[in-house]
């Protein structure tokens, strides 16, 4: 359409004028239109359409009749190929679009026109009948001449008519300056402080002298007051900050606010109830991640869905999944387990640490002075298994354990006893996509030493915890653990391919000494056998200083072994030293927390926040909490509790990273089925879902387009497209569950 094109040119001209006003030396690439014929004045060429779509000119626009009944967005599409993209360059992607009847969803992408069809930018707006204009800015992560601008319209039940105009992809635009809305400058735990716990907040201000603060109750009356402590420049945010300690106030109350420097914080409670709720919500998260099982609407209102990956079309797995070509010549039934994250992949490595942290949450409740195992007992989590007299947390984790066991290479096959690293789609799928609608071929990836040891560790741990409830299952897991251990010893350095990242994550790791240590520790704690004690005692990992700034996660598993050796009763020679090493690690995290004006036990090297930093903060807090369990010293208890403040909103973005907790909370996590942001008929993630949090490497194009140059805590955006800062995963929620359970136990 010609008229709109003129407007666009005017904007472009203005921008060009603005650019010419830039001082010399700040040269910008010229804005160049990459799309041919985006205005459809006389023809639709060179745009293509899939064979099921009839597209043509209509009133100076491209209009197309979209069939109903296709499975995926990309099953009905129009697009243009041969688009050149330059790595690191910013582009402005714009178009107008309409759809009749109302409510159909468009997936507009800039990606690769050939396999593996990577998507560099995508949005999925809901179309209106009258039409809307859309513009987005993103940065290309690659150099290619085979780019594509695509408008994907399939996946709906009913046919509809789609029209578009003024499609533009301008290269050389200045990157957009994104300003997050960080709300009031007084930063608090937006959920709850414990009556007898520490109570701290952070004030962002340019003031260098101390300032008065006031704590107000729900009716606005001042119930406590004091002075801030100036803390200077905080490296993790680049802000000048003060801290506020109102721990002397110990009364239970709802909807308090903290006022300082003319700003009023978001409301919060002084009440332990939220942590009891979080203990359950963070664990309930797993049922809705289950693969191979219908999620019952009566158990999770708003989250019911058909079973995924049971070979019911269009699903093609997971009952008889082959290996990647050339890897094996058998198929395995690998149904069940939890989907890893927002994708439909299932990974033994990440399944392992998640299983461990949930089992350890339960095991801690058995062995520590504040542990309350009944709070994790039968009937607590509203599961299909509730009422079977087995603690619900064990029922939930068993769903994953059964899957991990199925990933073991069967007897008689090459590499028997090892575990396949992962099983996932052959190609990455788009969003949204319900598990039962995934049409991709599923494949087993090669067995690895790290996966095998994850199986050995968790199956061994399971053997001691499930024994009182199901002796046969305990015997089965222990046998599998022994087999896996022997297989890992026979193949000690079979690592995952770091380039095997198409269709699923790599979980690459080229060092298995920590996994050997962890597996030996679990096998020892379950069996007491000398072979395993010897391995533990002879491992260099046993005495190494493993509790560093990034703590532990799926790739750094030594702490899993160390913590269990410290907390689970055993006759290990030198066990006291092991316990002391945990206390030493906790002292370091406590020192970090005390020095940090946001009160967090996390200060990564060079201020580089890691992928999933929220759970690293929590895992460091787990070490502090474990020091309390070991020593009973209240400074550790208080440090562990205080760590929750960061996660619940005492941070630079003033947001809680837990869905449904706190006035401003993350709720658009990257997910193929909690994709409310893309399809209003789908839900947000369930209450109690942890977002990955700030990630300095911002690997995804969406984050790159918004957060270029971000400092530490600011490298996060609550958008479904930001898979590197805002995904949710089973391992991250496990850290949340463990800390929620600890804090709930302190009431
Ligand atoms: O959390 C994982 C992070 O530590 C890795 O660096 C990254 C690349 O392998 O993968 C992350 O895990 C993702 C996995 O690969 C696929 N499912 C979603 C996971 C969370 O983003």
Tab-separated table of N, CA, C and O and ligand atoms in Angstrom, residues 339-345 347 350 422 424 428 498 501 503-508 553-556 610-612 615-616 670 692 695 699 723-732, ligand 1:
chain	number	residue	atom	x	y	z
A	339	UNK	N	9.536	-33.191	31.084
A	339	UNK	CA	10.137	-32.324	30.078
A	339	UNK	C	11.115	-31.411	30.808
A	339	UNK	O	10.850	-30.946	31.912
A	340	UNK	N	12.234	-31.178	30.166
A	340	UNK	CA	13.320	-30.450	30.821
A	340	UNK	C	12.952	-29.032	31.225
A	340	UNK	O	13.335	-28.544	32.275
A	341	UNK	N	12.217	-28.360	30.341
A	341	UNK	CA	12.096	-26.914	30.500
A	341	UNK	C	10.930	-26.454	29.654
A	341	UNK	O	9.861	-27.076	29.680
A	342	UNK	N	11.156	-25.405	28.848
A	342	UNK	CA	10.138	-24.968	27.904
A	342	UNK	C	10.190	-25.763	26.614
A	342	UNK	O	9.396	-25.550	25.711
A	343	UNK	N	11.148	-26.674	26.498
A	343	UNK	CA	11.233	-27.540	25.318
A	343	UNK	C	10.672	-28.921	25.674
A	343	UNK	O	10.315	-29.184	26.811
A	344	UNK	N	10.617	-29.802	24.658
A	344	UNK	CA	10.084	-31.136	24.897
A	344	UNK	C	11.186	-32.171	25.057
A	344	UNK	O	10.939	-33.368	24.984
A	345	UNK	N	12.426	-31.709	25.240
A	345	UNK	CA	13.547	-32.626	25.400
A	345	UNK	C	13.594	-33.222	26.795
A	345	UNK	O	13.047	-32.664	27.760
A	347	UNK	N	16.632	-34.943	29.289
A	347	UNK	CA	18.089	-35.028	29.336
A	347	UNK	C	18.487	-35.726	30.640
A	347	UNK	O	18.106	-35.267	31.726
A	350	UNK	N	20.543	-33.338	33.158
A	350	UNK	CA	19.789	-32.370	33.952
A	350	UNK	C	18.709	-33.042	34.794
A	350	UNK	O	18.397	-32.584	35.894
A	422	UNK	N	20.628	-38.107	26.158
A	422	UNK	CA	19.388	-37.329	26.034
A	422	UNK	C	18.515	-37.897	24.930
A	422	UNK	O	18.985	-38.658	24.074
A	424	UNK	N	15.487	-36.162	22.326
A	424	UNK	CA	14.693	-34.977	21.978
A	424	UNK	C	14.393	-34.953	20.495
A	424	UNK	O	14.764	-35.861	19.746
A	428	UNK	N	14.683	-28.227	16.211
A	428	UNK	CA	14.010	-27.341	17.164
A	428	UNK	C	12.601	-27.056	16.654
A	428	UNK	O	12.399	-26.844	15.460
A	498	UNK	N	29.817	-31.283	22.120
A	498	UNK	CA	29.354	-29.909	22.371
A	498	UNK	C	28.621	-29.293	21.186
A	498	UNK	O	27.974	-28.257	21.323
A	501	UNK	N	23.635	-29.807	19.315
A	501	UNK	CA	22.650	-28.913	19.925
A	501	UNK	C	21.501	-28.551	18.997
A	501	UNK	O	20.904	-27.498	19.148
A	503	UNK	N	17.764	-29.213	17.891
A	503	UNK	CA	16.537	-29.863	18.374
A	503	UNK	C	16.488	-30.003	19.883
A	503	UNK	O	15.462	-30.355	20.452
A	504	UNK	N	17.605	-29.750	20.542
A	504	UNK	CA	17.662	-29.852	22.011
A	504	UNK	C	18.967	-29.256	22.499
A	504	UNK	O	19.877	-28.993	21.706
A	505	UNK	N	19.061	-29.050	23.798
A	505	UNK	CA	20.285	-28.483	24.374
A	505	UNK	C	21.410	-29.505	24.400
A	505	UNK	O	21.180	-30.709	24.246
A	506	UNK	N	22.642	-29.037	24.561
A	506	UNK	CA	23.775	-29.972	24.519
A	506	UNK	C	24.063	-30.619	25.870
A	506	UNK	O	24.437	-31.762	25.940
A	507	UNK	N	23.928	-29.854	26.942
A	507	UNK	CA	24.405	-30.292	28.259
A	507	UNK	C	25.797	-30.894	28.132
A	507	UNK	O	26.098	-31.967	28.637
A	508	UNK	N	26.654	-30.138	27.430
A	508	UNK	CA	28.020	-30.598	27.190
A	508	UNK	C	28.877	-30.417	28.441
A	508	UNK	O	28.728	-29.436	29.168
A	553	UNK	N	25.706	-26.871	39.910
A	553	UNK	CA	24.581	-27.002	38.981
A	553	UNK	C	24.746	-28.315	38.215
A	553	UNK	O	25.538	-29.171	38.623
A	554	UNK	N	24.044	-28.481	37.089
A	554	UNK	CA	24.083	-29.759	36.365
A	554	UNK	C	25.497	-30.122	35.908
A	554	UNK	O	25.829	-31.299	35.799
A	555	UNK	N	26.346	-29.095	35.649
A	555	UNK	CA	27.692	-29.370	35.137
A	555	UNK	C	28.716	-29.513	36.253
A	555	UNK	O	29.765	-30.104	36.062
A	556	UNK	N	28.420	-28.927	37.402
A	556	UNK	CA	29.346	-28.930	38.549
A	556	UNK	C	28.658	-29.666	39.690
A	556	UNK	O	27.951	-29.056	40.495
A	610	UNK	N	25.590	-16.022	35.305
A	610	UNK	CA	25.553	-17.240	34.498
A	610	UNK	C	24.112	-17.565	34.080
A	610	UNK	O	23.153	-17.051	34.649
A	611	UNK	N	24.005	-18.446	33.101
A	611	UNK	CA	22.702	-18.959	32.649
A	611	UNK	C	22.023	-19.628	33.858
A	611	UNK	O	22.586	-20.544	34.452
A	612	UNK	N	20.839	-19.169	34.196
A	612	UNK	CA	20.145	-19.745	35.353
A	612	UNK	C	20.662	-19.189	36.672
A	612	UNK	O	20.674	-19.891	37.685
A	615	UNK	N	18.955	-19.756	40.143
A	615	UNK	CA	19.106	-21.004	40.890
A	615	UNK	C	20.511	-21.122	41.466
A	615	UNK	O	20.714	-21.827	42.450
A	616	UNK	N	21.476	-20.380	40.892
A	616	UNK	CA	22.807	-20.415	41.503
A	616	UNK	C	22.817	-19.648	42.818
A	616	UNK	O	23.453	-20.067	43.783
A	670	UNK	N	9.973	-18.645	29.001
A	670	UNK	CA	10.040	-19.321	27.708
A	670	UNK	C	9.474	-20.737	27.845
A	670	UNK	O	10.000	-21.554	28.599
A	692	UNK	N	14.888	-18.292	34.967
A	692	UNK	CA	16.351	-18.433	34.970
A	692	UNK	C	17.066	-17.234	35.562
A	692	UNK	O	18.007	-17.361	36.310
A	695	UNK	N	21.404	-13.214	32.890
A	695	UNK	CA	22.426	-14.020	32.225
A	695	UNK	C	23.243	-13.074	31.365
A	695	UNK	O	22.768	-12.597	30.330
A	699	UNK	N	22.316	-15.011	25.182
A	699	UNK	CA	22.508	-15.761	23.938
A	699	UNK	C	21.346	-15.642	22.948
A	699	UNK	O	21.504	-15.949	21.788
A	723	UNK	N	14.931	-17.032	25.702
A	723	UNK	CA	15.204	-18.349	26.283
A	723	UNK	C	16.497	-18.376	27.104
A	723	UNK	O	16.681	-19.250	27.933
A	724	UNK	N	17.382	-17.409	26.903
A	724	UNK	CA	18.619	-17.482	27.690
A	724	UNK	C	18.524	-16.759	29.030
A	724	UNK	O	19.362	-16.966	29.902
A	725	UNK	N	17.525	-15.890	29.221
A	725	UNK	CA	17.376	-15.252	30.541
A	725	UNK	C	16.094	-15.674	31.228
A	725	UNK	O	15.945	-15.476	32.425
A	726	UNK	N	15.146	-16.217	30.472
A	726	UNK	CA	13.812	-16.349	31.060
A	726	UNK	C	13.164	-17.700	30.775
A	726	UNK	O	11.964	-17.776	30.545
A	727	UNK	N	13.955	-18.762	30.808
A	727	UNK	CA	13.326	-20.075	30.690
A	727	UNK	C	13.013	-20.571	32.105
A	727	UNK	O	13.345	-19.920	33.107
A	728	UNK	N	12.339	-21.666	32.188
A	728	UNK	CA	12.189	-22.347	33.481
A	728	UNK	C	12.705	-23.754	33.250
A	728	UNK	O	12.665	-24.241	32.127
A	729	UNK	N	13.269	-24.394	34.242
A	729	UNK	CA	13.692	-25.777	34.056
A	729	UNK	C	13.555	-26.562	35.353
A	729	UNK	O	13.482	-25.994	36.441
A	730	UNK	N	13.604	-27.869	35.183
A	730	UNK	CA	13.433	-28.765	36.334
A	730	UNK	C	14.571	-28.621	37.338
A	730	UNK	O	14.355	-28.799	38.532
A	731	UNK	N	15.766	-28.288	36.882
A	731	UNK	CA	16.857	-28.165	37.871
A	731	UNK	C	16.768	-26.855	38.646
A	731	UNK	O	17.076	-26.801	39.824
A	732	UNK	N	16.322	-25.808	37.984
A	732	UNK	CA	16.221	-24.529	38.699
A	732	UNK	C	15.113	-24.609	39.744
A	732	UNK	O	15.260	-24.110	40.859
B	1	LIG	O1	20.832	-24.435	31.785
B	1	LIG	C1	21.637	-24.824	30.684
B	1	LIG	C2	22.857	-23.963	30.616
B	1	LIG	O2	23.640	-24.117	31.775
B	1	LIG	C3	23.647	-24.330	29.370
B	1	LIG	O3	24.727	-23.454	29.228
B	1	LIG	C4	22.744	-24.268	28.135
B	1	LIG	C5	23.438	-24.753	26.879
B	1	LIG	O4	23.643	-26.147	26.920
B	1	LIG	O5	21.610	-25.074	28.310
B	1	LIG	C6	20.818	-24.741	29.413
B	1	LIG	O6	19.812	-25.660	29.507
B	1	LIG	C7	18.803	-25.656	28.541
B	1	LIG	C8	18.877	-26.973	27.784
B	1	LIG	O7	20.038	-27.029	27.022
B	1	LIG	C9	17.644	-27.242	26.955
B	1	LIG	N1	16.448	-27.108	27.732
B	1	LIG	C10	16.323	-25.802	28.369
B	1	LIG	C11	17.492	-25.556	29.289
B	1	LIG	C12	17.363	-24.227	30.041
B	1	LIG	O8	17.506	-23.125	29.219
